[in-house]
Amino acid sequence: MTTRHLIPARKGAAHRMKKGETLRVINTHGSQVVDFWAFNAADLGECMSMEHSRAAIGRIIPKVGDVMVTNKRRPILTVVADTSPGIHDTLIASCDVYRYEGLGHKGYHDNCTDNLGRALEALGLKRVVHPCPFNLFMNIPVRDEVAISFEPPVTKPGDSISFRAEMDAVVAFSACPQDLLPINGRDCVIHDAHYEILPA
Amino acid sequence: MTTRHLIPARKGAAHRMKKGETLRVINTHGSQVVDFWAFNAADLGECMSMEHSRAAIGRIIPKVGDVMVTNKRRPILTVVADTSPGIHDTLIASCDVYRYEGLGHKGYHDNCTDNLGRALEALGLKRVVHPCPFNLFMNIPVRDEVAISFEPPVTKPGDSISFRAEMDAVVAFSACPQDLLPINGRDCVIHDAHYEILPA
């Protein structure tokens, strides 16, 4: 049976993947955004890049069959399945202490930027670059070709998106702790998410 | 009289700006894309960030009055004037050797990524991060909320966009050498562009 790994609510996780393995990221409770990153395991300066991937796939939201590329334009992950409505985001930075400060929060707030650093540290790795994340299940519609807004997810419990690793990679996740905007659901409650790694 | 500085066709340029000064970037010949970056002069790791700016301004194309922010979400440049039709791009990575390789080019091709590094070097500075550029005058329409395409600019000779510096900054430019796609005009000819710095 496939092991289901935890992405704890408000926190991060990271995992080493071998080329050919498949990653399934699961929106366990149905409205949780998962910030997601991938790096070349042999060179953490080579990362899955939203600005390079958009150019490669000709879309701002990847779909099944699309190949995400690195900042060296090499395939790193292919989207092989998506049981969600297919709404994800490649446009918005991970949240950080400055974001919560700007929203009026006092004191430290969990955030996806710090979560990535700590998740890599837990694998004994040091962050070299902080790329724009692939925000799984995040709903940022583009209206009239230019206007964007932060909307609740359109997912349901158990929706998942799956990726095949096209190189040995380190993947990292953050169960986004954004509870001041309804990006994780109108109730602004943050939930766990999970992931599985399936053999080649 | 304001000095007009050259951004040579296919090459880069960089300039130090003081807070309060205004930068005007001029599409001298009318169809030249200018890849554009800005950095905190005191910390080149703090850069104008497309993914943070999109979140701040609620748009994928900045307009007059919008404040571009850094990866620490601090104002770095305000768009104060735009005599072009207002079509610019924040979605697409700067071109690089891998891009031209992928398009079938043999041997070295000038590219915006290397141009940024060299432009900073010419000021005695070393690149710390390579952010997604703000692609001035570049026409990447988003259709049906998700599909993007690479289209010729809609600008005319002399169109310009102006920015006020909100901190001491290093700004850098590349007159994009992309001549294998019509992103710099249907004739794929690369031109000089220019910029001016106006006092506070």
CSV table of C-alpha atoms in Angstrom, one decimal:
chain,number,residue,atom,x,y,z
A,1,MET,CA,0.0,0.0,0.0
A,2,THR,CA,1.2,3.5,-0.8
A,3,THR,CA,2.3,5.5,2.2
A,4,ARG,CA,0.4,8.8,2.6
A,5,HIS,CA,2.7,11.5,3.9
A,6,LEU,CA,1.5,14.5,5.9
A,7,ILE,CA,1.8,18.1,4.9
A,8,PRO,CA,0.7,19.6,8.3
A,9,ALA,CA,-1.7,22.5,8.3
A,10,ARG,CA,0.3,25.8,8.2
A,11,LYS,CA,3.6,23.9,7.7
A,12,GLY,CA,5.9,22.5,5.1
A,13,ALA,CA,7.3,19.2,4.0
A,14,ALA,CA,9.9,18.0,1.4
A,15,HIS,CA,10.8,14.7,-0.2
A,16,ARG,CA,13.4,13.3,-2.5
A,17,MET,CA,12.1,11.7,-5.7
A,18,LYS,CA,13.8,9.5,-8.3
A,19,LYS,CA,13.3,10.1,-12.0
A,20,GLY,CA,10.2,8.1,-13.1
A,21,GLU,CA,8.5,8.1,-9.7
A,22,THR,CA,5.0,9.7,-9.5
A,23,LEU,CA,4.0,12.2,-6.9
A,24,ARG,CA,0.3,12.6,-6.0
A,25,VAL,CA,-0.6,15.7,-4.0
A,26,ILE,CA,-4.0,15.4,-2.3
A,27,ASN,CA,-6.3,18.1,-1.1
A,28,THR,CA,-7.5,15.9,1.7
A,29,HIS,CA,-10.0,18.3,3.2
A,30,GLY,CA,-11.1,20.0,0.0
A,31,SER,CA,-10.1,23.6,0.2
A,32,GLN,CA,-6.5,23.7,1.1
A,33,VAL,CA,-4.0,25.5,-1.2
A,34,VAL,CA,-0.6,23.7,-1.3
A,35,ASP,CA,2.4,25.8,-2.4
A,36,PHE,CA,4.6,23.5,-4.3
A,37,TRP,CA,8.2,23.7,-5.5
A,38,ALA,CA,10.7,21.3,-7.2
A,39,PHE,CA,14.4,21.4,-7.5
A,40,ASN,CA,17.1,19.4,-9.4
A,41,ALA,CA,18.4,17.0,-6.7
A,42,ALA,CA,21.9,17.5,-8.0
A,43,ASP,CA,21.8,21.3,-8.1
A,44,LEU,CA,19.3,23.2,-5.9
A,45,GLY,CA,19.9,26.3,-7.9
A,46,GLU,CA,18.0,24.6,-10.8
A,47,CYS,CA,14.4,24.9,-9.9
A,48,MET,CA,11.0,24.4,-11.5
A,49,SER,CA,10.2,27.9,-12.8
A,50,MET,CA,6.8,29.3,-13.4
A,51,GLU,CA,8.0,32.0,-15.8
A,52,HIS,CA,9.9,29.4,-17.9
A,53,SER,CA,7.1,26.8,-17.7
A,54,ARG,CA,4.4,29.3,-18.9
A,55,ALA,CA,6.6,30.0,-21.9
A,56,ALA,CA,7.0,26.3,-22.5
A,57,ILE,CA,3.4,25.2,-22.2
A,58,GLY,CA,1.7,28.4,-23.6
A,59,ARG,CA,-0.7,28.6,-20.6
A,60,ILE,CA,-0.8,30.2,-17.2
A,61,ILE,CA,-2.4,27.1,-15.7
A,62,PRO,CA,-0.8,23.7,-16.4
A,63,LYS,CA,-3.0,20.8,-17.5
A,64,VAL,CA,-2.6,17.1,-17.8
A,65,GLY,CA,0.2,16.4,-20.3
A,66,ASP,CA,2.0,19.7,-19.7
A,67,VAL,CA,5.7,19.5,-18.8
A,68,MET,CA,7.0,21.9,-16.2
A,69,VAL,CA,10.5,23.0,-16.8
A,70,THR,CA,13.4,24.4,-14.8
A,71,ASN,CA,15.2,27.8,-15.1
A,72,LYS,CA,17.5,25.9,-17.5
A,73,ARG,CA,14.3,24.9,-19.5
A,74,ARG,CA,14.8,21.2,-18.8
A,75,PRO,CA,11.8,19.0,-18.0
A,76,ILE,CA,11.5,18.4,-14.3
A,77,LEU,CA,7.8,17.3,-13.7
A,78,THR,CA,5.0,16.2,-16.1
A,79,VAL,CA,1.4,16.6,-15.0
A,80,VAL,CA,0.1,13.1,-15.5
A,81,ALA,CA,-3.3,13.3,-13.7
A,82,ASP,CA,-5.6,15.9,-12.2
A,83,THR,CA,-8.8,14.9,-10.5
A,84,SER,CA,-9.5,18.5,-9.4
A,85,PRO,CA,-11.4,21.0,-11.6
A,86,GLY,CA,-7.9,22.0,-12.9
A,87,ILE,CA,-7.7,25.4,-11.2
A,88,HIS,CA,-4.2,26.1,-9.9
A,89,ASP,CA,-2.0,29.2,-9.9
A,90,THR,CA,1.4,30.1,-11.3
A,91,LEU,CA,1.1,33.9,-10.8
A,92,ILE,CA,1.4,34.6,-7.1
A,93,ALA,CA,4.4,34.7,-4.7
A,94,SER,CA,4.4,32.5,-1.7
A,95,CYS,CA,3.2,34.3,1.4
A,96,ASP,CA,5.9,35.6,3.8
A,97,VAL,CA,6.3,37.7,6.9
A,98,TYR,CA,6.0,40.9,4.9
A,99,ARG,CA,2.7,39.7,3.4
A,100,TYR,CA,1.1,39.2,6.9
A,101,GLU,CA,2.6,42.5,8.1
A,102,GLY,CA,1.0,44.2,5.2
A,103,LEU,CA,-2.3,42.6,6.0
A,104,GLY,CA,-2.1,44.0,9.6
A,105,HIS,CA,-1.0,40.9,11.4
A,106,LYS,CA,1.0,41.5,14.6
A,107,GLY,CA,3.8,39.1,15.5
A,108,TYR,CA,5.1,36.1,13.6
A,109,HIS,CA,2.7,34.3,11.3
A,110,ASP,CA,3.4,30.9,9.7
A,111,ASN,CA,4.2,31.5,6.0
A,112,CYS,CA,5.0,29.4,2.9
A,113,THR,CA,8.3,31.1,2.3
A,114,ASP,CA,9.8,30.1,5.7
A,115,ASN,CA,8.1,26.7,5.4
A,116,LEU,CA,10.1,26.0,2.2
A,117,GLY,CA,13.3,26.8,4.0
A,118,ARG,CA,12.5,24.6,7.0
A,119,ALA,CA,11.3,21.7,4.9
A,120,LEU,CA,14.6,21.7,2.9
A,121,GLU,CA,16.5,22.0,6.2
A,122,ALA,CA,14.7,18.9,7.5
A,123,LEU,CA,16.3,17.0,4.6
A,124,GLY,CA,19.7,18.5,5.4
A,125,LEU,CA,19.5,20.9,2.4
A,126,LYS,CA,20.0,24.6,2.2
A,127,ARG,CA,17.8,26.8,0.0
A,128,VAL,CA,19.8,28.4,-2.8
A,129,VAL,CA,16.9,30.2,-4.6
A,130,HIS,CA,13.3,31.0,-3.7
A,131,PRO,CA,11.3,30.5,-6.8
A,132,CYS,CA,7.7,31.5,-7.4
A,133,PRO,CA,5.7,28.5,-6.3
A,134,PHE,CA,3.2,26.4,-8.3
A,135,ASN,CA,0.2,27.0,-6.1
A,136,LEU,CA,-1.9,23.8,-6.3
A,137,PHE,CA,-5.6,24.2,-6.0
A,138,MET,CA,-5.3,28.0,-5.7
A,139,ASN,CA,-7.9,30.0,-7.5
A,140,ILE,CA,-6.6,33.3,-9.0
A,141,PRO,CA,-8.9,34.0,-12.0
A,142,VAL,CA,-7.6,36.4,-14.7
A,143,ARG,CA,-10.5,38.6,-15.9
A,144,ASP,CA,-10.6,40.9,-18.9
A,145,GLU,CA,-7.1,39.6,-19.7
A,146,VAL,CA,-5.5,41.6,-16.9
A,147,ALA,CA,-7.3,41.7,-13.5
A,148,ILE,CA,-6.7,39.0,-10.9
A,149,SER,CA,-8.4,38.3,-7.6
A,150,PHE,CA,-7.9,35.9,-4.7
A,151,GLU,CA,-10.8,33.5,-4.6
A,152,PRO,CA,-11.7,30.3,-2.6
A,153,PRO,CA,-10.6,27.0,-4.1
A,154,VAL,CA,-13.2,25.1,-6.3
A,155,THR,CA,-11.9,21.7,-5.1
A,156,LYS,CA,-13.6,19.0,-3.1
A,157,PRO,CA,-12.1,16.6,-0.5
A,158,GLY,CA,-9.7,14.1,-2.0
A,159,ASP,CA,-9.0,16.0,-5.2
A,160,SER,CA,-5.5,15.4,-6.3
A,161,ILE,CA,-2.9,16.3,-9.0
A,162,SER,CA,-0.1,14.0,-10.0
A,163,PHE,CA,3.3,14.5,-11.5
A,164,ARG,CA,6.0,12.2,-12.9
A,165,ALA,CA,9.5,13.2,-12.1
A,166,GLU,CA,11.6,13.8,-15.2
A,167,MET,CA,14.8,14.0,-13.3
A,168,ASP,CA,15.9,13.2,-9.7
A,169,ALA,CA,14.3,15.9,-7.8
A,170,VAL,CA,13.6,17.4,-4.4
A,171,VAL,CA,9.9,18.4,-4.1
A,172,ALA,CA,8.6,20.6,-1.3
A,173,PHE,CA,5.2,21.7,-0.1
A,174,SER,CA,3.5,24.1,2.2
A,175,ALA,CA,-0.1,23.8,3.4
A,176,CYS,CA,-0.6,27.6,3.0
A,177,PRO,CA,-1.4,29.2,6.3
A,178,GLN,CA,-3.1,32.2,4.7
A,179,ASP,CA,-6.1,32.8,7.1
A,180,LEU,CA,-6.6,36.5,6.5
A,181,LEU,CA,-7.9,36.1,3.0
A,182,PRO,CA,-10.4,33.4,1.8
A,183,ILE,CA,-7.8,31.7,-0.5
A,184,ASN,CA,-8.1,28.5,1.6
A,185,GLY,CA,-11.9,28.6,1.7
A,186,ARG,CA,-14.4,31.2,2.9
A,187,ASP,CA,-14.1,30.0,6.5
A,188,CYS,CA,-10.3,30.8,6.5
A,189,VAL,CA,-9.6,27.5,8.3
A,190,ILE,CA,-6.3,25.9,7.4
A,191,HIS,CA,-6.1,22.1,6.9
A,192,ASP,CA,-3.6,19.3,6.5
A,193,ALA,CA,-2.9,18.0,3.1
A,194,HIS,CA,-1.1,14.9,2.0
A,195,TYR,CA,1.1,13.4,-0.7
A,196,GLU,CA,2.1,10.0,-2.0
A,197,ILE,CA,5.1,8.8,-4.0
A,198,LEU,CA,4.4,6.0,-6.4
A,199,PRO,CA,7.2,3.9,-7.9
A,200,ALA,CA,8.3,4.2,-11.5
B,1,MET,CA,18.7,68.8,-21.5
B,2,THR,CA,18.1,65.2,-20.4
B,3,THR,CA,20.8,62.8,-21.5
B,4,ARG,CA,19.4,59.9,-23.5
B,5,HIS,CA,21.2,56.7,-22.7
B,6,LEU,CA,21.6,53.8,-25.2
B,7,ILE,CA,20.3,50.3,-24.7
B,8,PRO,CA,22.1,48.8,-27.7
B,9,ALA,CA,20.2,46.4,-29.9
B,10,ARG,CA,20.7,42.8,-28.6
B,11,LYS,CA,22.6,44.0,-25.5
B,12,GLY,CA,22.0,45.3,-22.0
B,13,ALA,CA,22.6,48.3,-19.9
B,14,ALA,CA,22.3,49.2,-16.2
B,15,HIS,CA,22.1,52.4,-14.2
B,16,ARG,CA,22.1,53.5,-10.5
B,17,MET,CA,19.0,55.6,-9.5
B,18,LYS,CA,18.4,57.7,-6.5
B,19,LYS,CA,15.1,57.6,-4.7
B,20,GLY,CA,12.8,60.2,-6.3
B,21,GLU,CA,14.4,60.2,-9.7
B,22,THR,CA,12.3,59.2,-12.7
B,23,LEU,CA,13.3,56.7,-15.3
B,24,ARG,CA,11.8,56.9,-18.8
B,25,VAL,CA,12.3,53.8,-21.0
B,26,ILE,CA,11.8,54.7,-24.7
B,27,ASN,CA,10.8,52.3,-27.5
B,28,THR,CA,12.8,54.4,-29.9
B,29,HIS,CA,12.1,52.5,-33.1
B,30,GLY,CA,8.7,51.3,-32.1
B,31,SER,CA,8.7,47.5,-31.8
B,32,GLN,CA,11.5,46.6,-29.5
B,33,VAL,CA,10.9,44.7,-26.3
B,34,VAL,CA,13.0,45.8,-23.3
B,35,ASP,CA,13.5,43.3,-20.6
B,36,PHE,CA,13.7,45.3,-17.4
B,37,TRP,CA,14.8,44.6,-13.8
B,38,ALA,CA,15.3,46.7,-10.7
B,39,PHE,CA,17.2,45.9,-7.5
B,40,ASN,CA,17.6,47.6,-4.1
B,41,ALA,CA,21.0,49.4,-4.5
B,42,ALA,CA,21.9,48.4,-0.9
B,43,ASP,CA,21.1,44.7,-1.4
B,44,LEU,CA,21.0,43.1,-4.8
B,45,GLY,CA,19.2,40.1,-3.3
B,46,GLU,CA,16.1,42.4,-3.0
B,47,CYS,CA,14.7,42.7,-6.4
B,48,MET,CA,11.5,44.0,-8.2
B,49,SER,CA,9.4,40.8,-8.3
B,50,MET,CA,6.7,40.1,-10.8
B,51,GLU,CA,5.0,37.5,-8.5
B,52,HIS,CA,4.9,39.8,-5.6
B,53,SER,CA,3.9,42.8,-7.7
B,54,ARG,CA,1.0,41.0,-9.3
B,55,ALA,CA,-0.3,40.2,-5.8
B,56,ALA,CA,0.1,43.8,-4.8
B,57,ILE,CA,-1.5,45.5,-7.8
B,58,GLY,CA,-4.2,42.9,-8.6
B,59,ARG,CA,-3.3,42.8,-12.2
B,60,ILE,CA,-0.9,40.9,-14.5
B,61,ILE,CA,-0.1,44.1,-16.5
B,62,PRO,CA,0.9,47.2,-14.4
B,63,LYS,CA,-0.7,50.5,-15.3
B,64,VAL,CA,0.0,54.1,-14.4
B,65,GLY,CA,-0.3,54.5,-10.6
B,66,ASP,CA,0.7,51.0,-9.8
B,67,VAL,CA,3.5,50.4,-7.4
B,68,MET,CA,6.0,47.6,-8.2
B,69,VAL,CA,7.3,45.9,-5.1
B,70,THR,CA,10.3,43.8,-4.2
B,71,ASN,CA,10.5,40.2,-2.9
B,72,LYS,CA,10.3,41.9,0.5
B,73,ARG,CA,7.0,43.6,-0.7
B,74,ARG,CA,8.5,47.0,-0.4
B,75,PRO,CA,7.8,49.7,-3.1
B,76,ILE,CA,10.7,50.0,-5.5
B,77,LEU,CA,9.2,51.7,-8.6
B,78,THR,CA,5.9,53.5,-9.3
B,79,VAL,CA,4.6,53.6,-12.9
B,80,VAL,CA,4.1,57.3,-13.3
B,81,ALA,CA,3.4,57.6,-17.1
B,82,ASP,CA,2.9,55.3,-20.1
B,83,THR,CA,2.5,56.8,-23.6
B,84,SER,CA,2.3,53.3,-25.1
B,85,PRO,CA,-0.9,51.4,-25.5
B,86,GLY,CA,-0.1,49.9,-22.0
B,87,ILE,CA,0.7,46.3,-23.2
B,88,HIS,CA,3.6,44.9,-21.3
B,89,ASP,CA,4.4,41.5,-19.8
B,90,THR,CA,5.1,40.1,-16.4
B,91,LEU,CA,4.6,36.4,-17.2
B,92,ILE,CA,7.6,35.3,-19.3
B,93,ALA,CA,11.2,34.5,-18.3
B,94,SER,CA,14.0,36.4,-20.0
B,95,CYS,CA,15.5,34.5,-22.9
B,96,ASP,CA,18.7,32.5,-22.3
B,97,VAL,CA,21.0,30.1,-24.1
B,98,TYR,CA,18.6,27.3,-23.4
B,99,ARG,CA,15.7,29.1,-25.1
B,100,TYR,CA,17.7,29.6,-28.3
B,101,GLU,CA,19.0,26.0,-28.2
B,102,GLY,CA,15.4,24.8,-27.9
B,103,LEU,CA,14.4,26.9,-30.9
B,104,GLY,CA,17.1,25.2,-32.9
B,105,HIS,CA,19.7,27.9,-33.0
B,106,LYS,CA,23.3,26.6,-33.3
B,107,GLY,CA,26.1,28.4,-31.4
B,108,TYR,CA,25.9,31.3,-29.0
B,109,HIS,CA,22.9,33.7,-29.3
B,110,ASP,CA,22.8,37.0,-27.5
B,111,ASN,CA,20.2,36.7,-24.7
B,112,CYS,CA,18.6,38.8,-22.0
B,113,THR,CA,19.7,36.6,-19.1
B,114,ASP,CA,23.4,37.0,-20.0
B,115,ASN,CA,22.8,40.7,-20.8
B,116,LEU,CA,21.6,41.4,-17.3
B,117,GLY,CA,24.7,39.7,-15.8
B,118,ARG,CA,27.0,41.8,-18.0
B,119,ALA,CA,25.2,45.0,-17.5
B,120,LEU,CA,25.5,44.6,-13.7
B,121,GLU,CA,29.2,43.7,-14.1
B,122,ALA,CA,29.8,46.9,-16.1
B,123,LEU,CA,28.7,48.8,-12.9
B,124,GLY,CA,31.1,46.6,-10.8
B,125,LEU,CA,28.2,44.6,-9.4
B,126,LYS,CA,27.6,40.9,-9.3
B,127,ARG,CA,24.2,39.3,-9.9
B,128,VAL,CA,22.8,37.6,-6.8
B,129,VAL,CA,19.4,36.6,-8.1
B,130,HIS,CA,17.9,36.4,-11.6
B,131,PRO,CA,14.3,37.5,-11.2
B,132,CYS,CA,11.6,37.2,-13.8
B,133,PRO,CA,11.8,40.5,-15.8
B,134,PHE,CA,9.2,43.1,-16.4
B,135,ASN,CA,9.1,42.9,-20.2
B,136,LEU,CA,8.3,46.4,-21.4
B,137,PHE,CA,6.3,46.7,-24.6
B,138,MET,CA,6.1,42.9,-24.8
B,139,ASN,CA,2.7,41.5,-26.0
B,140,ILE,CA,1.7,38.2,-24.4
B,141,PRO,CA,-2.1,38.2,-24.4
B,142,VAL,CA,-4.0,35.9,-22.0
B,143,ARG,CA,-7.0,34.4,-23.8
B,144,ASP,CA,-9.9,32.4,-22.3
B,145,GLU,CA,-8.3,33.1,-18.9
B,146,VAL,CA,-5.4,30.6,-19.5
B,147,ALA,CA,-3.9,30.5,-23.0
B,148,ILE,CA,-0.9,32.8,-23.8
B,149,SER,CA,0.8,33.5,-27.1
B,150,PHE,CA,3.8,35.5,-28.2
B,151,GLU,CA,2.6,38.4,-30.4
B,152,PRO,CA,4.3,41.5,-32.0
B,153,PRO,CA,4.3,44.7,-29.9
B,154,VAL,CA,1.5,47.2,-30.5
B,155,THR,CA,3.8,50.2,-29.8
B,156,LYS,CA,4.9,53.0,-32.1
B,157,PRO,CA,8.3,54.8,-32.3
B,158,GLY,CA,8.9,57.0,-29.3
B,159,ASP,CA,6.4,55.3,-27.0
B,160,SER,CA,7.7,55.3,-23.4
B,161,ILE,CA,6.9,54.2,-19.9
B,162,SER,CA,8.2,56.1,-16.9
B,163,PHE,CA,8.9,55.0,-13.3
B,164,ARG,CA,9.7,56.9,-10.1
B,165,ALA,CA,12.3,55.2,-7.9
B,166,GLU,CA,10.9,54.6,-4.4
B,167,MET,CA,14.3,53.6,-3.1
B,168,ASP,CA,17.9,53.9,-4.2
B,169,ALA,CA,17.9,51.3,-7.0
B,170,VAL,CA,19.9,49.7,-9.7
B,171,VAL,CA,17.9,49.4,-12.9
B,172,ALA,CA,18.9,47.2,-15.8
B,173,PHE,CA,17.7,46.7,-19.3
B,174,SER,CA,18.1,44.4,-22.3
B,175,ALA,CA,17.0,45.2,-25.8
B,176,CYS,CA,15.7,41.6,-26.3
B,177,PRO,CA,17.6,39.8,-29.1
B,178,GLN,CA,14.8,37.4,-29.8
B,179,ASP,CA,14.9,37.2,-33.6
B,180,LEU,CA,13.4,33.7,-34.0
B,181,LEU,CA,9.9,34.6,-32.9
B,182,PRO,CA,8.0,37.8,-33.9
B,183,ILE,CA,8.0,39.2,-30.3
B,184,ASN,CA,10.1,42.2,-31.5
B,185,GLY,CA,7.9,42.8,-34.6
B,186,ARG,CA,6.9,40.7,-37.5
B,187,ASP,CA,10.2,41.4,-39.3
B,188,CYS,CA,12.2,39.9,-36.4
B,189,VAL,CA,14.7,42.8,-36.6
B,190,ILE,CA,16.2,43.9,-33.3
B,191,HIS,CA,16.6,47.6,-32.6
B,192,ASP,CA,18.3,49.9,-30.1
B,193,ALA,CA,16.1,51.4,-27.3
B,194,HIS,CA,16.9,54.3,-24.9
B,195,TYR,CA,16.3,55.5,-21.4
B,196,GLU,CA,16.5,58.8,-19.6
B,197,ILE,CA,16.9,59.6,-15.9
B,198,LEU,CA,15.1,62.7,-14.7
B,199,PRO,CA,15.9,64.4,-11.4
B,200,ALA,CA,13.6,64.3,-8.4
